[in-house]
């Protein structure tokens, strides 16, 4: 959900292309129809900025599913359209987190069954996103997922810098699905793949998406024990790099550090300082990240409300 201010001209162009597609679908041959669908697909894949600057979280949440279903419909016609595949992967992953899993955190203590049901719903969406990312990574190869499972290092060595978006979303969606259902031992068994995948992202483009990879590493490093290679010091280092790459325009790394690191360290003072700073951030100073920052603030508010449950001593 990255981008600049709302692009009404872009929306108009998409609408016109959809109309053109509808006409061509009923009057033209397959090749012309394919070109029309590809044209609409290109427009849809580039329309993320329409959501990124949205100031109303609920309004965006109501609109995003329609966009995702439209993308899926287009992929039926052009199943190898890289832009659409990456948009579907990122879209389902982000929607699952912001509009399914995050809200479920509010009632984990009061209604465990409902919270778990929503986490499992989020897991299904994460896996849906992962499937699209892995399809994009196949890139005319037989089956990237099978290659990855058989020999991760060999499969990842073939990934190019231009493929970082799909590799990043494959990694994030896969890790999120594992975290959403730790009782699924078959999924948990795939955890060893996450490190080489995200490390390959770092090698190819460590600045991708204004520090998104480093932000992921905050939780990833903090969430593993030392025996598994995790490190609080490394998590803090990734936090500093994420903040630097975002140039102070994204606050989600603050919330990640508070949730993943300060709770583990039982540093209540730093936890509060980080979340209060995140909540005080003026989202209008970075319109291209407005929706992402609003969601981060929502996450910060939920964590602050749970502070007495997260820390042993007041």
Coordinates of C-alpha atoms in Angstrom, one line a residue, residues 97-249:
X97 CA -2.8 -8.4 8.6
X98 CA -4.5 -5.0 8.7
X99 CA -8.1 -6.1 8.5
X100 CA -8.2 -9.6 9.8
X101 CA -5.4 -10.5 12.2
X102 CA -4.8 -7.1 13.7
X103 CA -8.4 -6.5 14.7
X104 CA -8.5 -10.0 16.3
X105 CA -5.8 -8.9 18.7
X106 CA -8.4 -6.7 20.4
X107 CA -10.4 -9.6 21.8
X108 CA -7.8 -12.3 22.2
X109 CA -8.3 -12.3 26.0
X110 CA -12.1 -12.0 26.0
X111 CA -13.0 -14.3 23.1
X112 CA -10.2 -16.8 22.3
X113 CA -12.3 -18.9 19.9
X114 CA -13.3 -15.9 17.8
X115 CA -9.7 -14.6 17.8
X116 CA -8.4 -18.0 16.7
X117 CA -11.0 -18.2 14.0
X118 CA -9.9 -14.8 12.6
X119 CA -6.2 -15.8 12.8
X120 CA -7.0 -18.9 10.8
X121 CA -8.9 -16.8 8.3
X122 CA -5.8 -14.5 8.1
X123 CA -3.6 -17.6 7.6
X124 CA -5.7 -18.6 4.6
X125 CA -5.2 -15.2 3.0
X126 CA -1.5 -15.2 3.7
X127 CA -1.2 -18.5 1.9
X128 CA -3.2 -17.1 -0.9
X129 CA -0.7 -14.3 -1.2
X130 CA 2.2 -16.7 -0.9
X131 CA 0.8 -18.7 -3.8
X132 CA 0.7 -15.7 -6.1
X133 CA 4.2 -14.7 -5.1
X134 CA 5.6 -18.2 -5.7
X135 CA 3.9 -18.2 -9.1
X136 CA 5.6 -15.0 -10.0
X137 CA 8.9 -16.4 -8.8
X138 CA 8.5 -19.4 -11.1
X139 CA 9.1 -17.0 -14.0
X140 CA 8.8 -19.6 -16.7
X141 CA 10.6 -22.2 -14.6
X142 CA 8.9 -25.5 -13.8
X143 CA 8.0 -25.0 -10.1
X144 CA 10.0 -22.6 -7.9
X145 CA 8.4 -23.8 -4.7
X146 CA 9.6 -27.4 -5.3
X147 CA 13.0 -26.2 -6.2
X148 CA 13.1 -24.1 -3.0
X149 CA 12.0 -27.0 -0.8
X150 CA 14.6 -29.3 -2.4
X151 CA 17.6 -27.0 -2.3
X152 CA 16.9 -23.5 -0.9
X153 CA 20.4 -22.1 -1.6
X154 CA 20.5 -23.2 -5.2
X155 CA 17.0 -22.0 -5.9
X156 CA 17.5 -18.6 -4.3
X157 CA 20.9 -18.1 -6.1
X158 CA 18.9 -17.9 -9.4
X159 CA 16.7 -15.0 -8.1
X160 CA 17.6 -11.7 -9.7
X161 CA 17.3 -8.2 -8.2
X162 CA 14.2 -7.4 -10.3
X163 CA 12.5 -10.3 -8.4
X164 CA 12.9 -8.9 -4.9
X165 CA 9.3 -7.7 -4.7
X166 CA 7.9 -11.2 -5.3
X167 CA 10.6 -12.9 -3.1
X168 CA 9.9 -10.4 -0.3
X169 CA 6.1 -11.0 -0.3
X170 CA 6.6 -14.7 -0.6
X171 CA 8.8 -14.5 2.5
X172 CA 6.5 -12.2 4.5
X173 CA 3.3 -14.1 3.7
X174 CA 4.9 -17.5 4.4
X175 CA 6.2 -16.3 7.8
X176 CA 2.9 -14.6 8.7
X177 CA 1.0 -17.9 7.9
X178 CA 3.4 -19.8 10.2
X179 CA 3.0 -17.2 13.0
X180 CA -0.8 -17.2 12.6
X181 CA -1.1 -20.9 13.4
X182 CA 1.7 -22.4 15.4
X183 CA -0.3 -25.6 15.8
X184 CA 0.2 -26.5 12.2
X185 CA 3.4 -28.5 12.4
X186 CA 3.6 -28.9 8.7
X187 CA 3.8 -25.2 8.3
X188 CA 6.2 -24.7 11.2
X189 CA 8.5 -27.2 9.5
X190 CA 9.0 -24.6 6.7
X191 CA 10.4 -22.0 9.1
X192 CA 13.9 -22.8 8.1
X193 CA 13.2 -21.4 4.6
X194 CA 12.4 -17.9 5.9
X195 CA 16.0 -16.9 6.8
X196 CA 17.6 -17.7 3.5
X197 CA 14.7 -16.1 1.6
X198 CA 14.9 -12.8 3.5
X199 CA 18.7 -12.8 3.5
X200 CA 18.6 -13.1 -0.3
X201 CA 16.3 -10.1 -0.4
X202 CA 18.8 -8.2 1.7
X203 CA 21.7 -9.2 -0.6
X204 CA 19.8 -8.0 -3.7
X205 CA 18.2 -4.8 -2.5
X206 CA 18.5 -4.0 1.1
X207 CA 16.7 -0.7 0.7
X208 CA 13.6 -2.2 -1.0
X209 CA 10.4 -0.3 -0.2
X210 CA 11.9 2.2 2.2
X211 CA 13.4 -0.3 4.6
X212 CA 10.6 -2.9 4.6
X213 CA 13.1 -5.8 4.6
X214 CA 14.9 -4.4 7.7
X215 CA 11.6 -3.9 9.4
X216 CA 10.7 -7.5 8.9
X217 CA 14.1 -8.5 10.3
X218 CA 13.3 -6.7 13.6
X219 CA 10.5 -9.2 14.5
X220 CA 12.3 -12.1 12.8
X221 CA 15.6 -11.6 14.8
X222 CA 13.8 -11.0 18.1
X223 CA 11.4 -13.9 17.6
X224 CA 14.1 -16.5 17.4
X225 CA 16.2 -17.7 20.3
X226 CA 19.9 -17.4 20.3
X227 CA 20.2 -21.1 19.6
X228 CA 18.2 -20.5 16.4
X229 CA 20.5 -17.6 15.3
X230 CA 18.2 -14.8 16.6
X231 CA 19.7 -11.7 18.2
X232 CA 18.2 -8.7 20.0
X233 CA 21.2 -6.7 19.1
X234 CA 20.7 -7.5 15.4
X235 CA 17.0 -6.6 15.7
X236 CA 17.9 -3.2 17.1
X237 CA 20.5 -2.7 14.3
X238 CA 17.8 -3.5 11.7
X239 CA 15.5 -1.0 13.4
X240 CA 18.1 1.7 13.0
X241 CA 18.5 0.9 9.4
X242 CA 14.8 0.7 8.7
X243 CA 14.3 4.1 10.3
X244 CA 17.2 5.6 8.2
X245 CA 15.9 4.2 4.9
X246 CA 12.4 5.5 5.7
X247 CA 13.8 8.9 6.5
X248 CA 11.4 9.3 9.4
X249 CA 8.3 9.0 7.3

